[in-house]
Amino acid sequence: MSKERLILVGGGGFCRELYFWASECHAAGRLPPVGGYLDDAGDTLMGFDYPDMPWLGGVEAHEPGSGDRYVLAVGHPRAKRALHGLLATRGAIFPRLIHPSARVLRTAALGEGVIFCPGSAAGPDTKINRFVTFNAVCGAGHDAQVGEFTTISSAVDITGGVQIGKDVMIGSGVTFLPRIKVGDGATIGAGCTVYRSVPAGATAYTQPAKILRTIRKDPS
Ligand SMILES: CC(C)(COP(=O)(O)OP(=O)(O)OC[C@H]1O[C@@H](n2cnc3c(N)ncnc32)[C@H](O)[C@@H]1OP(=O)(O)O)[C@@H](O)C(=O)NCCC(=O)NCCS
């Protein structure tokens, strides 16, 4: 059997973040070493300093080897679904990437390919479905549920009993009040507090920062 390696799927900014989190998972004995990345746009990391993460080609033409394991390294749910579709039909295996600093309680249920970046947490009896991404420092409180392929950007607080649908894109720094429901395919803008349920497909945002004053240059 060939040696296992982890392949990141997508060569953008999130791939570079995941490179570090995956390497720390490997150091902790949780995942095989990072062996490279795939991107149909070419060697997008050329010029960056990631010598041990070579470009392995595009996703379209890629054939999984027996030791290959995959992490979907893109943010948008639609992109995750598309890349998953291409690779899953060829038998690709998607382990969970749970950073050693993340807290996943014994009674939390995590699906295939779930990503937990540093400092994220899944509370008691939460259900985090397949290919959900928790970026850094996010929390799911007791009994919260998150549907498949949903992406949660950094510093998001999902409080107790919240139910988030599938394919939802949540911006950074969002707080959900307890038991709020978010329908499938919704988008939640960065920096807001969600205090009413959001219907499927809707885009919700609040609280823009307002400019109180600007410093004018002294005319003298
Ligand atoms: C809410 C959001 C989805 C809207 O995107 P969009 O449909 O492209 O909307 P636009 O950027 O055209 O902005 C539309 C209006 O909403 C305002 N707006 C956009 N995002 C906002 C936000 N998060 N909070 C408050 N106001 C926002 C814009 O200023 C603009 O106002 P105007 O019409 O008065 O000029 C997007 O701005 C957002 O917040 N995305 C999350 C980004 C993020 O956190 N990514 C994670 C890291 S990758």
mmCIF file of C-alpha atoms and ligand atoms in Angstrom:
data_model
loop_
_atom_site.group_PDB
_atom_site.id
_atom_site.type_symbol
_atom_site.label_atom_id
_atom_site.label_comp_id
_atom_site.label_asym_id
_atom_site.label_seq_id
_atom_site.Cartn_x
_atom_site.Cartn_y
_atom_site.Cartn_z
ATOM 1 C CA MET A 1 0.000 0.000 0.000
ATOM 2 C CA SER A 2 1.366 3.446 -0.917
ATOM 3 C CA LYS A 3 2.259 5.989 1.741
ATOM 4 C CA GLU A 4 -0.548 8.276 2.798
ATOM 5 C CA ARG A 5 -0.480 11.966 1.949
ATOM 6 C CA LEU A 6 -2.930 14.811 2.396
ATOM 7 C CA ILE A 7 -3.914 16.798 -0.679
ATOM 8 C CA LEU A 8 -5.499 20.212 -0.332
ATOM 9 C CA VAL A 9 -8.150 20.921 -2.975
ATOM 10 C CA GLY A 10 -8.023 24.587 -4.007
ATOM 11 C CA GLY A 11 -4.983 26.830 -4.140
ATOM 12 C CA GLY A 12 -6.215 30.125 -2.710
ATOM 13 C CA GLY A 13 -5.794 31.912 0.603
ATOM 14 C CA PHE A 14 -7.716 29.315 2.612
ATOM 15 C CA CYS A 15 -5.417 26.614 1.208
ATOM 16 C CA ARG A 16 -2.430 28.489 2.657
ATOM 17 C CA GLU A 17 -4.166 28.695 6.046
ATOM 18 C CA LEU A 18 -5.048 25.013 5.939
ATOM 19 C CA TYR A 19 -1.472 24.122 5.030
ATOM 20 C CA PHE A 20 -0.428 25.271 8.511
ATOM 21 C CA TRP A 21 -3.370 23.696 10.340
ATOM 22 C CA ALA A 22 -2.933 20.418 8.457
ATOM 23 C CA SER A 23 0.808 20.394 9.191
ATOM 24 C CA GLU A 24 0.049 20.877 12.896
ATOM 25 C CA CYS A 25 -2.493 18.033 12.711
ATOM 26 C CA HIS A 26 0.225 15.852 11.178
ATOM 27 C CA ALA A 27 2.687 16.801 13.925
ATOM 28 C CA ALA A 28 0.018 15.722 16.442
ATOM 29 C CA GLY A 29 -0.349 12.354 14.676
ATOM 30 C CA ARG A 30 -3.865 13.078 13.405
ATOM 31 C CA LEU A 31 -3.352 13.290 9.651
ATOM 32 C CA PRO A 32 -0.804 12.228 7.028
ATOM 33 C CA PRO A 33 1.692 14.881 5.882
ATOM 34 C CA VAL A 34 0.612 17.496 3.351
ATOM 35 C CA GLY A 35 1.711 16.206 -0.057
ATOM 36 C CA GLY A 36 0.530 18.970 -2.356
ATOM 37 C CA TYR A 37 -2.512 20.814 -3.664
ATOM 38 C CA LEU A 38 -4.813 20.745 -6.691
ATOM 39 C CA ASP A 39 -6.119 23.752 -8.590
ATOM 40 C CA ASP A 40 -7.524 23.960 -12.111
ATOM 41 C CA ALA A 41 -6.154 27.512 -12.384
ATOM 42 C CA GLY A 42 -2.546 26.272 -12.343
ATOM 43 C CA ASP A 43 0.265 26.665 -9.829
ATOM 44 C CA THR A 44 -1.387 29.479 -7.911
ATOM 45 C CA LEU A 45 1.162 29.274 -5.082
ATOM 46 C CA MET A 46 4.119 29.979 -7.341
ATOM 47 C CA GLY A 47 5.985 32.867 -5.730
ATOM 48 C CA PHE A 48 4.786 31.915 -2.241
ATOM 49 C CA ASP A 49 7.031 30.122 0.226
ATOM 50 C CA TYR A 50 5.460 26.642 0.398
ATOM 51 C CA PRO A 51 8.232 24.423 -0.991
ATOM 52 C CA ASP A 52 6.842 21.209 0.502
ATOM 53 C CA MET A 53 3.369 21.746 -0.987
ATOM 54 C CA PRO A 54 3.790 21.250 -4.750
ATOM 55 C CA TRP A 55 1.029 21.808 -7.269
ATOM 56 C CA LEU A 56 -0.228 18.363 -8.322
ATOM 57 C CA GLY A 57 -2.276 19.554 -11.288
ATOM 58 C CA GLY A 58 -5.933 20.337 -11.814
ATOM 59 C CA VAL A 59 -8.905 18.623 -10.169
ATOM 60 C CA GLU A 60 -10.574 17.751 -13.480
ATOM 61 C CA ALA A 61 -7.725 15.457 -14.576
ATOM 62 C CA HIS A 62 -6.792 14.131 -11.128
ATOM 63 C CA GLU A 63 -7.017 10.429 -10.277
ATOM 64 C CA PRO A 64 -6.788 9.560 -6.551
ATOM 65 C CA GLY A 65 -4.023 7.155 -5.530
ATOM 66 C CA SER A 66 -4.598 4.577 -2.802
ATOM 67 C CA GLY A 67 -2.782 6.627 -0.135
ATOM 68 C CA ASP A 68 -4.319 9.976 -1.073
ATOM 69 C CA ARG A 69 -6.567 11.794 1.370
ATOM 70 C CA TYR A 70 -8.333 15.053 0.527
ATOM 71 C CA VAL A 71 -9.351 18.245 2.282
ATOM 72 C CA LEU A 72 -11.633 20.739 0.524
ATOM 73 C CA ALA A 73 -9.604 23.943 0.874
ATOM 74 C CA VAL A 74 -12.126 26.428 -0.474
ATOM 75 C CA GLY A 75 -14.595 28.626 1.365
ATOM 76 C CA HIS A 76 -17.814 28.869 -0.603
ATOM 77 C CA PRO A 77 -20.312 26.015 -0.172
ATOM 78 C CA ARG A 78 -20.969 25.915 -3.921
ATOM 79 C CA ALA A 79 -17.259 25.477 -4.655
ATOM 80 C CA LYS A 80 -16.972 22.785 -1.986
ATOM 81 C CA ARG A 81 -19.884 20.864 -3.510
ATOM 82 C CA ALA A 82 -18.472 21.108 -7.029
ATOM 83 C CA LEU A 83 -15.003 19.896 -6.024
ATOM 84 C CA HIS A 84 -16.424 17.164 -3.833
ATOM 85 C CA GLY A 85 -18.606 15.991 -6.729
ATOM 86 C CA LEU A 86 -15.604 15.687 -9.028
ATOM 87 C CA LEU A 87 -13.466 13.748 -6.562
ATOM 88 C CA ALA A 88 -16.023 11.610 -4.730
ATOM 89 C CA THR A 89 -17.097 9.870 -7.941
ATOM 90 C CA ARG A 90 -13.463 8.757 -8.326
ATOM 91 C CA GLY A 91 -13.395 7.248 -4.858
ATOM 92 C CA ALA A 92 -11.604 10.059 -3.000
ATOM 93 C CA ILE A 93 -11.424 9.800 0.795
ATOM 94 C CA PHE A 94 -12.021 12.921 2.894
ATOM 95 C CA PRO A 95 -10.819 12.726 6.523
ATOM 96 C CA ARG A 96 -11.829 15.322 9.094
ATOM 97 C CA LEU A 97 -9.286 18.034 9.831
ATOM 98 C CA ILE A 98 -9.661 18.873 13.516
ATOM 99 C CA HIS A 99 -6.893 21.149 14.738
ATOM 100 C CA PRO A 100 -5.330 20.011 18.051
ATOM 101 C CA SER A 101 -6.455 23.254 19.717
ATOM 102 C CA ALA A 102 -10.122 22.693 18.759
ATOM 103 C CA ARG A 103 -12.518 21.260 21.351
ATOM 104 C CA VAL A 104 -14.958 18.615 20.194
ATOM 105 C CA LEU A 105 -16.946 17.140 23.044
ATOM 106 C CA ARG A 106 -17.671 13.418 23.265
ATOM 107 C CA THR A 107 -21.361 13.823 22.463
ATOM 108 C CA ALA A 108 -20.818 16.073 19.436
ATOM 109 C CA ALA A 109 -21.375 14.319 16.071
ATOM 110 C CA LEU A 110 -19.105 15.367 13.212
ATOM 111 C CA GLY A 111 -19.558 14.221 9.611
ATOM 112 C CA GLU A 112 -17.083 13.314 6.879
ATOM 113 C CA GLY A 113 -14.648 16.015 5.754
ATOM 114 C CA VAL A 114 -15.512 18.466 8.531
ATOM 115 C CA ILE A 115 -12.838 21.117 9.196
ATOM 116 C CA PHE A 116 -12.266 22.693 12.615
ATOM 117 C CA CYS A 117 -9.599 25.416 12.526
ATOM 118 C CA PRO A 118 -7.702 26.503 15.679
ATOM 119 C CA GLY A 119 -9.738 27.432 18.727
ATOM 120 C CA SER A 120 -13.098 26.229 17.413
ATOM 121 C CA ALA A 121 -15.445 24.166 19.520
ATOM 122 C CA ALA A 122 -18.416 21.827 19.199
ATOM 123 C CA GLY A 123 -20.509 21.674 22.362
ATOM 124 C CA PRO A 124 -22.575 18.844 23.811
ATOM 125 C CA ASP A 125 -24.953 17.038 21.463
ATOM 126 C CA THR A 126 -24.203 19.259 18.504
ATOM 127 C CA LYS A 127 -24.575 17.829 14.987
ATOM 128 C CA ILE A 128 -22.091 19.139 12.445
ATOM 129 C CA ASN A 129 -22.840 17.546 9.078
ATOM 130 C CA ARG A 130 -20.410 16.558 6.351
ATOM 131 C CA PHE A 131 -18.069 19.107 4.777
ATOM 132 C CA VAL A 132 -18.950 21.875 7.205
ATOM 133 C CA THR A 133 -16.042 24.273 7.723
ATOM 134 C CA PHE A 134 -15.483 26.002 11.060
ATOM 135 C CA ASN A 135 -12.827 28.665 10.548
ATOM 136 C CA ALA A 136 -10.781 29.884 13.524
ATOM 137 C CA VAL A 137 -12.340 30.568 16.933
ATOM 138 C CA CYS A 138 -15.945 29.590 16.199
ATOM 139 C CA GLY A 139 -18.246 27.867 18.654
ATOM 140 C CA ALA A 140 -21.358 25.744 18.387
ATOM 141 C CA GLY A 141 -23.298 25.647 21.655
ATOM 142 C CA HIS A 142 -25.251 22.705 23.035
ATOM 143 C CA ASP A 143 -27.674 21.016 20.612
ATOM 144 C CA ALA A 144 -26.776 23.294 17.682
ATOM 145 C CA GLN A 145 -27.019 21.771 14.197
ATOM 146 C CA VAL A 146 -25.186 22.772 11.033
ATOM 147 C CA GLY A 147 -26.153 21.376 7.617
ATOM 148 C CA GLU A 148 -23.799 19.890 5.047
ATOM 149 C CA PHE A 149 -21.315 22.041 3.097
ATOM 150 C CA THR A 150 -22.053 25.132 5.181
ATOM 151 C CA THR A 151 -19.069 27.426 5.796
ATOM 152 C CA ILE A 152 -18.620 29.351 9.022
ATOM 153 C CA SER A 153 -16.014 32.114 8.810
ATOM 154 C CA SER A 154 -13.859 33.043 11.779
ATOM 155 C CA ALA A 155 -15.116 34.268 15.174
ATOM 156 C CA VAL A 156 -18.727 33.109 14.786
ATOM 157 C CA ASP A 157 -20.819 32.295 17.852
ATOM 158 C CA ILE A 158 -23.568 29.726 17.234
ATOM 159 C CA THR A 159 -25.410 29.584 20.522
ATOM 160 C CA GLY A 160 -27.458 26.761 21.996
ATOM 161 C CA GLY A 161 -30.128 25.101 19.860
ATOM 162 C CA VAL A 162 -29.409 27.115 16.710
ATOM 163 C CA GLN A 163 -30.272 25.257 13.484
ATOM 164 C CA ILE A 164 -28.342 26.224 10.382
ATOM 165 C CA GLY A 165 -29.257 24.632 7.059
ATOM 166 C CA LYS A 166 -27.069 23.247 4.315
ATOM 167 C CA ASP A 167 -24.990 25.326 1.852
ATOM 168 C CA VAL A 168 -25.125 28.396 4.101
ATOM 169 C CA MET A 169 -22.298 30.955 3.885
ATOM 170 C CA ILE A 170 -21.691 32.773 7.158
ATOM 171 C CA GLY A 171 -19.365 35.789 7.264
ATOM 172 C CA SER A 172 -16.880 36.555 10.028
ATOM 173 C CA GLY A 173 -17.864 37.682 13.490
ATOM 174 C CA VAL A 174 -21.560 36.719 13.452
ATOM 175 C CA THR A 175 -23.538 35.929 16.610
ATOM 176 C CA PHE A 176 -26.676 33.768 16.453
ATOM 177 C CA LEU A 177 -29.131 34.088 19.326
ATOM 178 C CA PRO A 178 -30.346 30.789 20.832
ATOM 179 C CA ARG A 179 -32.667 28.565 18.797
ATOM 180 C CA ILE A 180 -32.517 30.758 15.657
ATOM 181 C CA LYS A 181 -33.096 28.865 12.386
ATOM 182 C CA VAL A 182 -31.270 29.617 9.133
ATOM 183 C CA GLY A 183 -32.654 28.100 5.914
ATOM 184 C CA ASP A 184 -30.669 26.247 3.239
ATOM 185 C CA GLY A 185 -28.492 28.342 0.942
ATOM 186 C CA ALA A 186 -28.751 31.543 2.987
ATOM 187 C CA THR A 187 -25.910 34.070 3.303
ATOM 188 C CA ILE A 188 -25.178 35.909 6.541
ATOM 189 C CA GLY A 189 -23.081 39.089 6.252
ATOM 190 C CA ALA A 190 -20.001 39.686 8.378
ATOM 191 C CA GLY A 191 -20.303 41.248 11.794
ATOM 192 C CA CYS A 192 -24.018 40.968 12.532
ATOM 193 C CA THR A 193 -26.193 39.600 15.305
ATOM 194 C CA VAL A 194 -28.884 37.270 13.991
ATOM 195 C CA TYR A 195 -31.883 37.577 16.303
ATOM 196 C CA ARG A 196 -34.637 36.399 13.933
ATOM 197 C CA SER A 197 -34.742 33.300 11.788
ATOM 198 C CA VAL A 198 -33.530 33.671 8.201
ATOM 199 C CA PRO A 199 -35.440 32.037 5.318
ATOM 200 C CA ALA A 200 -33.780 29.721 2.789
ATOM 201 C CA GLY A 201 -31.801 31.534 0.124
ATOM 202 C CA ALA A 202 -31.987 34.937 1.835
ATOM 203 C CA THR A 203 -29.029 37.270 2.421
ATOM 204 C CA ALA A 204 -29.104 38.899 5.866
ATOM 205 C CA TYR A 205 -26.868 41.594 7.304
ATOM 206 C CA THR A 206 -27.090 44.391 9.840
ATOM 207 C CA GLN A 207 -25.006 46.826 11.826
ATOM 208 C CA PRO A 208 -22.762 48.599 9.347
ATOM 209 C CA ALA A 209 -20.005 50.582 11.053
ATOM 210 C CA LYS A 210 -20.920 54.252 10.719
ATOM 211 C CA ILE A 211 -18.318 56.960 10.401
ATOM 212 C CA LEU A 212 -18.667 59.221 13.436
ATOM 213 C CA ARG A 213 -16.003 61.743 12.492
ATOM 214 C CA THR A 214 -12.966 62.088 10.266
ATOM 215 C CA ILE A 215 -9.760 63.910 11.120
ATOM 216 C CA ARG A 216 -9.389 66.935 8.919
ATOM 217 C CA LYS A 217 -5.972 68.205 7.997
ATOM 218 C CA ASP A 218 -5.061 71.473 9.677
ATOM 219 C CA PRO A 219 -5.394 74.068 6.854
ATOM 220 C CA SER A 220 -2.389 76.130 8.201
HETATM 221 C C1 LIG B 1 -23.374 40.738 3.245
HETATM 222 C C2 LIG B 1 -22.574 40.354 2.024
HETATM 223 C C3 LIG B 1 -22.773 38.865 1.699
HETATM 224 C C4 LIG B 1 -23.135 41.196 0.874
HETATM 225 O O1 LIG B 1 -22.403 41.027 -0.265
HETATM 226 P P1 LIG B 1 -22.929 41.696 -1.651
HETATM 227 O O2 LIG B 1 -24.261 41.120 -2.000
HETATM 228 O O3 LIG B 1 -21.823 41.561 -2.652
HETATM 229 O O4 LIG B 1 -23.218 43.200 -1.254
HETATM 230 P P2 LIG B 1 -22.365 44.507 -1.541
HETATM 231 O O5 LIG B 1 -20.913 44.309 -1.187
HETATM 232 O O6 LIG B 1 -22.701 44.978 -2.915
HETATM 233 O O7 LIG B 1 -22.979 45.527 -0.477
HETATM 234 C C5 LIG B 1 -24.336 45.934 -0.522
HETATM 235 C C6 LIG B 1 -24.559 46.961 0.561
HETATM 236 O O8 LIG B 1 -24.478 46.293 1.834
HETATM 237 C C7 LIG B 1 -23.452 46.871 2.641
HETATM 238 N N1 LIG B 1 -22.805 45.747 3.317
HETATM 239 C C8 LIG B 1 -22.149 44.725 2.739
HETATM 240 N N2 LIG B 1 -21.745 43.862 3.647
HETATM 241 C C9 LIG B 1 -22.125 44.309 4.843
HETATM 242 C C10 LIG B 1 -21.982 43.841 6.151
HETATM 243 N N3 LIG B 1 -21.359 42.692 6.411
HETATM 244 N N4 LIG B 1 -22.508 44.569 7.151
HETATM 245 C C11 LIG B 1 -23.166 45.714 6.883
HETATM 246 N N5 LIG B 1 -23.328 46.222 5.651
HETATM 247 C C12 LIG B 1 -22.828 45.532 4.628
HETATM 248 C C13 LIG B 1 -22.526 47.589 1.647
HETATM 249 O O9 LIG B 1 -21.829 48.650 2.245
HETATM 250 C C14 LIG B 1 -23.522 48.073 0.624
HETATM 251 O O10 LIG B 1 -24.177 49.197 1.145
HETATM 252 P P3 LIG B 1 -24.680 50.411 0.194
HETATM 253 O O11 LIG B 1 -25.681 49.799 -0.735
HETATM 254 O O12 LIG B 1 -25.265 51.373 1.147
HETATM 255 O O13 LIG B 1 -23.451 50.880 -0.498
HETATM 256 C C15 LIG B 1 -21.040 40.581 2.174
HETATM 257 O O14 LIG B 1 -20.715 41.954 2.160
HETATM 258 C C16 LIG B 1 -20.448 39.954 3.447
HETATM 259 O O15 LIG B 1 -20.547 40.487 4.557
HETATM 260 N N6 LIG B 1 -19.828 38.804 3.216
HETATM 261 C C17 LIG B 1 -19.085 38.074 4.237
HETATM 262 C C18 LIG B 1 -17.571 38.293 4.047
HETATM 263 C C19 LIG B 1 -16.788 37.480 5.031
HETATM 264 O O16 LIG B 1 -16.886 37.625 6.225
HETATM 265 N N7 LIG B 1 -16.020 36.565 4.482
HETATM 266 C C20 LIG B 1 -15.258 35.653 5.332
HETATM 267 C C21 LIG B 1 -13.816 35.687 5.079
HETATM 268 S S1 LIG B 1 -13.425 35.134 3.484
#
